[in-house]
PDB file of C-alpha atoms and ligand atoms in Angstrom:
ATOM      1  CA  MET U  11     109.213  89.178  87.865  1.00 46.00           C
ATOM      2  CA  ASP U  12     108.706  91.121  91.048  1.00 64.00           C
ATOM      3  CA  ASP U  13     106.253  93.909  90.323  1.00 87.00           C
ATOM      4  CA  ILE U  14     105.788  95.376  93.817  1.00 97.00           C
ATOM      5  CA  VAL U  15     107.460  98.652  94.840  1.00 97.00           C
ATOM      6  CA  LYS U  16     109.338  97.929  98.054  1.00 97.00           C
ATOM      7  CA  TYR U  17     110.398  99.894 101.112  1.00 96.00           C
ATOM      8  CA  PRO U  18     112.598 102.011 101.285  1.00 96.00           C
ATOM      9  CA  ASP U  19     111.608 103.267  97.797  1.00 97.00           C
ATOM     10  CA  GLU U  20     110.617 106.908  98.385  1.00 97.00           C
ATOM     11  CA  PHE U  21     107.763 106.565  95.872  1.00 97.00           C
ATOM     12  CA  LEU U  22     105.797 104.819  98.644  1.00 98.00           C
ATOM     13  CA  HIS U  23     105.850 108.037 100.671  1.00 97.00           C
ATOM     14  CA  LYS U  24     104.343 110.119  97.858  1.00 98.00           C
ATOM     15  CA  PRO U  25     100.599 110.764  98.352  1.00 98.00           C
ATOM     16  CA  ALA U  26      98.298 109.551  95.558  1.00 98.00           C
ATOM     17  CA  GLU U  27      96.253 111.850  93.335  1.00 98.00           C
ATOM     18  CA  GLU U  28      92.491 111.927  92.670  1.00 98.00           C
ATOM     19  CA  VAL U  29      91.424 109.945  89.617  1.00 98.00           C
ATOM     20  CA  TRP U  30      89.499 111.743  86.880  1.00 96.00           C
ATOM     21  CA  LEU U  31      86.121 110.110  86.221  1.00 96.00           C
ATOM     22  CA  PRO U  32      84.790 108.404  84.181  1.00 95.00           C
ATOM     23  CA  LEU U  33      87.712 105.984  84.122  1.00 95.00           C
ATOM     24  CA  ASP U  34      89.872 106.048  81.030  1.00 96.00           C
ATOM     25  CA  GLU U  35      91.379 102.968  79.401  1.00 97.00           C
ATOM     26  CA  ASP U  36      94.711 103.406  81.214  1.00 97.00           C
ATOM     27  CA  HIS U  37      93.030 103.292  84.614  1.00 97.00           C
ATOM     28  CA  LYS U  38      90.984 100.234  83.638  1.00 97.00           C
ATOM     29  CA  VAL U  39      94.234  98.465  82.738  1.00 97.00           C
ATOM     30  CA  LEU U  40      95.823  99.708  85.964  1.00 97.00           C
ATOM     31  CA  ILE U  41      92.980  98.194  88.035  1.00 97.00           C
ATOM     32  CA  LYS U  42      93.325  94.844  86.225  1.00 97.00           C
ATOM     33  CA  ASN U  43      97.061  94.869  86.946  1.00 97.00           C
ATOM     34  CA  MET U  44      96.462  95.754  90.606  1.00 97.00           C
ATOM     35  CA  VAL U  45      94.066  92.834  91.082  1.00 97.00           C
ATOM     36  CA  LYS U  46      96.505  90.511  89.302  1.00 96.00           C
ATOM     37  CA  ALA U  47      99.435  91.697  91.460  1.00 96.00           C
ATOM     38  CA  MET U  48      97.383  91.322  94.672  1.00 96.00           C
ATOM     39  CA  TYR U  49      96.482  87.696  93.897  1.00 96.00           C
ATOM     40  CA  LYS U  50      99.902  86.776  92.562  1.00 95.00           C
ATOM     41  CA  ASN U  51     101.528  87.988  95.779  1.00 95.00           C
ATOM     42  CA  ASN U  52      98.847  86.478  98.055  1.00 94.00           C
ATOM     43  CA  GLY U  53      97.830  89.884  99.347  1.00 96.00           C
ATOM     44  CA  ILE U  54      94.394  90.852 100.659  1.00 97.00           C
ATOM     45  CA  GLY U  55      94.799  94.476  99.619  1.00 98.00           C
ATOM     46  CA  LEU U  56      96.936  96.563  97.289  1.00 98.00           C
ATOM     47  CA  ALA U  57      97.251 100.291  96.662  1.00 98.00           C
ATOM     48  CA  ALA U  58      98.127 101.718  93.234  1.00 98.00           C
ATOM     49  CA  ASN U  59     101.423 103.215  94.424  1.00 97.00           C
ATOM     50  CA  GLN U  60     102.597  99.702  95.315  1.00 98.00           C
ATOM     51  CA  ILE U  61     102.797  98.973  91.590  1.00 97.00           C
ATOM     52  CA  GLY U  62     104.162 102.390  90.661  1.00 97.00           C
ATOM     53  CA  SER U  63     101.049 104.477  89.953  1.00 97.00           C
ATOM     54  CA  SER U  64     100.079 107.697  91.761  1.00 98.00           C
ATOM     55  CA  SER U  65      96.351 107.123  91.212  1.00 98.00           C
ATOM     56  CA  LYS U  66      94.105 107.169  94.283  1.00 98.00           C
ATOM     57  CA  ILE U  67      92.875 103.588  93.911  1.00 98.00           C
ATOM     58  CA  PHE U  68      93.127 100.474  96.049  1.00 98.00           C
ATOM     59  CA  VAL U  69      91.819  96.934  95.690  1.00 98.00           C
ATOM     60  CA  MET U  70      90.882  94.443  98.400  1.00 98.00           C
ATOM     61  CA  ASP U  71      89.759  90.839  98.614  1.00 98.00           C
ATOM     62  CA  VAL U  72      89.229  89.397 102.078  1.00 97.00           C
ATOM     63  CA  SER U  73      87.169  86.408 100.839  1.00 95.00           C
ATOM     64  CA  ASN U  74      88.466  82.879 101.499  1.00 93.00           C
ATOM     65  CA  GLU U  75      87.888  81.900  97.871  1.00 93.00           C
ATOM     66  CA  LYS U  76      89.850  84.892  96.531  1.00 92.00           C
ATOM     67  CA  ASN U  77      87.189  85.534  93.928  1.00 92.00           C
ATOM     68  CA  ASN U  78      85.693  88.811  95.126  1.00 93.00           C
ATOM     69  CA  PRO U  79      88.049  91.692  94.298  1.00 97.00           C
ATOM     70  CA  GLN U  80      86.644  95.057  95.342  1.00 98.00           C
ATOM     71  CA  VAL U  81      87.836  98.256  93.676  1.00 98.00           C
ATOM     72  CA  PHE U  82      87.960 101.591  95.529  1.00 98.00           C
ATOM     73  CA  ILE U  83      88.472 104.736  93.470  1.00 98.00           C
ATOM     74  CA  ASN U  84      89.059 108.105  95.204  1.00 98.00           C
ATOM     75  CA  PRO U  85      88.259 106.595  98.629  1.00 98.00           C
ATOM     76  CA  LYS U  86      87.666 108.903 101.580  1.00 98.00           C
ATOM     77  CA  ILE U  87      87.235 108.002 105.246  1.00 98.00           C
ATOM     78  CA  LYS U  88      84.123 109.873 106.406  1.00 98.00           C
ATOM     79  CA  LYS U  89      83.721 108.414 109.865  1.00 98.00           C
ATOM     80  CA  GLU U  90      85.799 106.406 112.307  1.00 98.00           C
ATOM     81  CA  ALA U  91      85.277 104.655 115.626  1.00 98.00           C
ATOM     82  CA  LYS U  92      86.601 106.249 118.805  1.00 98.00           C
ATOM     83  CA  GLU U  93      87.503 102.778 120.047  1.00 98.00           C
ATOM     84  CA  LYS U  94      90.838 101.516 118.821  1.00 98.00           C
ATOM     85  CA  LEU U  95      92.430  98.110 118.475  1.00 97.00           C
ATOM     86  CA  THR U  96      96.065  97.103 118.047  1.00 97.00           C
ATOM     87  CA  ASP U  97      96.928  94.276 115.690  1.00 97.00           C
ATOM     88  CA  GLU U  98      99.883  93.028 113.709  1.00 97.00           C
ATOM     89  CA  GLU U  99     100.082  94.041 110.048  1.00 97.00           C
ATOM     90  CA  GLY U 100     102.239  92.921 107.180  1.00 97.00           C
ATOM     91  CA  CYS U 101     102.681  94.608 103.823  1.00 97.00           C
ATOM     92  CA  LEU U 102     103.667  93.404 100.348  1.00 97.00           C
ATOM     93  CA  SER U 103     105.943  96.460 100.138  1.00 98.00           C
ATOM     94  CA  CYS U 104     107.751  95.561 103.389  1.00 97.00           C
ATOM     95  CA  PRO U 105     108.479  91.826 103.076  1.00 95.00           C
ATOM     96  CA  GLY U 106     109.533  90.070 106.260  1.00 94.00           C
ATOM     97  CA  LYS U 107     108.448  92.972 108.478  1.00 96.00           C
ATOM     98  CA  LEU U 108     105.473  93.113 110.826  1.00 96.00           C
ATOM     99  CA  ALA U 109     104.175  96.156 112.663  1.00 97.00           C
ATOM    100  CA  ASP U 110     101.780  96.610 115.576  1.00 97.00           C
ATOM    101  CA  VAL U 111      99.322  99.262 114.482  1.00 98.00           C
ATOM    102  CA  ARG U 112      96.586 100.812 116.607  1.00 98.00           C
ATOM    103  CA  ARG U 113      93.544 101.729 114.521  1.00 98.00           C
ATOM    104  CA  PRO U 114      89.866 102.666 114.926  1.00 98.00           C
ATOM    105  CA  MET U 115      87.638  99.544 115.159  1.00 98.00           C
ATOM    106  CA  TYR U 116      85.491 100.617 112.247  1.00 98.00           C
ATOM    107  CA  VAL U 117      85.519 103.202 109.476  1.00 98.00           C
ATOM    108  CA  GLY U 118      82.873 104.650 107.192  1.00 98.00           C
ATOM    109  CA  LEU U 119      84.267 104.863 103.675  1.00 99.00           C
ATOM    110  CA  GLU U 120      83.033 106.698 100.610  1.00 98.00           C
ATOM    111  CA  TRP U 121      84.402 105.740  97.195  1.00 98.00           C
ATOM    112  CA  THR U 122      83.569 105.299  93.532  1.00 98.00           C
ATOM    113  CA  CYS U 123      83.344 101.699  92.292  1.00 97.00           C
ATOM    114  CA  GLN U 124      84.739 100.495  88.950  1.00 94.00           C
ATOM    115  CA  HIS U 125      81.298 101.032  87.395  1.00 94.00           C
ATOM    116  CA  GLY U 126      81.434 104.713  88.284  1.00 95.00           C
ATOM    117  CA  LYS U 127      78.891 104.621  91.125  1.00 97.00           C
ATOM    118  CA  LEU U 128      79.436 106.466  94.386  1.00 98.00           C
ATOM    119  CA  GLN U 129      79.383 104.021  97.321  1.00 98.00           C
ATOM    120  CA  TYR U 130      79.357 104.268 101.102  1.00 98.00           C
ATOM    121  CA  LYS U 131      79.891 101.485 103.599  1.00 98.00           C
ATOM    122  CA  THR U 132      81.000 100.954 107.170  1.00 98.00           C
ATOM    123  CA  PHE U 133      83.771  98.368 107.471  1.00 98.00           C
ATOM    124  CA  TYR U 134      84.434  96.301 110.601  1.00 98.00           C
ATOM    125  CA  HIS U 135      87.001  93.690 111.648  1.00 96.00           C
ATOM    126  CA  LEU U 136      89.608  92.634 109.053  1.00 97.00           C
ATOM    127  CA  PRO U 137      88.150  94.731 106.203  1.00 98.00           C
ATOM    128  CA  ALA U 138      88.312  97.825 108.452  1.00 98.00           C
ATOM    129  CA  ARG U 139      92.001  97.188 109.028  1.00 98.00           C
ATOM    130  CA  VAL U 140      92.732  96.539 105.349  1.00 98.00           C
ATOM    131  CA  VAL U 141      90.834  99.681 104.280  1.00 98.00           C
ATOM    132  CA  GLN U 142      92.838 101.815 106.727  1.00 98.00           C
ATOM    133  CA  HIS U 143      96.140 100.174 105.756  1.00 98.00           C
ATOM    134  CA  GLU U 144      95.454 100.879 102.059  1.00 98.00           C
ATOM    135  CA  MET U 145      94.262 104.440 102.824  1.00 98.00           C
ATOM    136  CA  ASP U 146      97.608 104.965 104.560  1.00 98.00           C
ATOM    137  CA  HIS U 147      99.386 103.819 101.386  1.00 98.00           C
ATOM    138  CA  LEU U 148      97.430 106.361  99.340  1.00 98.00           C
ATOM    139  CA  ASN U 149      98.475 109.023 101.855  1.00 98.00           C
ATOM    140  CA  GLY U 150     102.113 107.984 101.546  1.00 98.00           C
ATOM    141  CA  LYS U 151     102.278 106.171 104.879  1.00 98.00           C
ATOM    142  CA  LEU U 152     103.407 102.610 105.654  1.00 98.00           C
ATOM    143  CA  CYS U 153     102.432 100.377 108.576  1.00 97.00           C
ATOM    144  CA  ILE U 154     106.088 100.255 109.603  1.00 96.00           C
ATOM    145  CA  ASP U 155     106.010 104.082 109.951  1.00 95.00           C
ATOM    146  CA  TYR U 156     103.896 103.650 113.115  1.00 94.00           C
ATOM    147  CA  GLY U 157     105.338 103.316 116.597  1.00 73.00           C
TER     148      GLY U 157
HETATM  149 ZN1  LIG X   1     100.728  97.586 102.548  1.00 62.64          ZN
END
């Protein structure tokens, strides 16, 4: 069964909503399903709206072993590099399409983890790109909307 919401479904252009904390049971199940869907589709990141939820949550795993899923609840970009880089991006919601996207080299992100703790970290390289790609999803924007 294909569980990913695909372009041109308008739901992908609907911005996500803040999640009420502490997490309720429904959101815990949602996060489990997001991680499952990311791995099943060989993705390195997935936003909640890609599986039909409007919750402001994304997951990411850029490890080679695919055993380190990170959960980002109510993420906010607090800082970004002035320097930008262009690279090719693909998206589970836009199969067969690639887009050149110019993005800041690094971003400082604040979020709540699945244990309810507020976190802050600066992301560089591939994680920086994934974080910004998933933040776009939560804002209702797709990589193919650039350019
Ligand atoms: Zn995507």
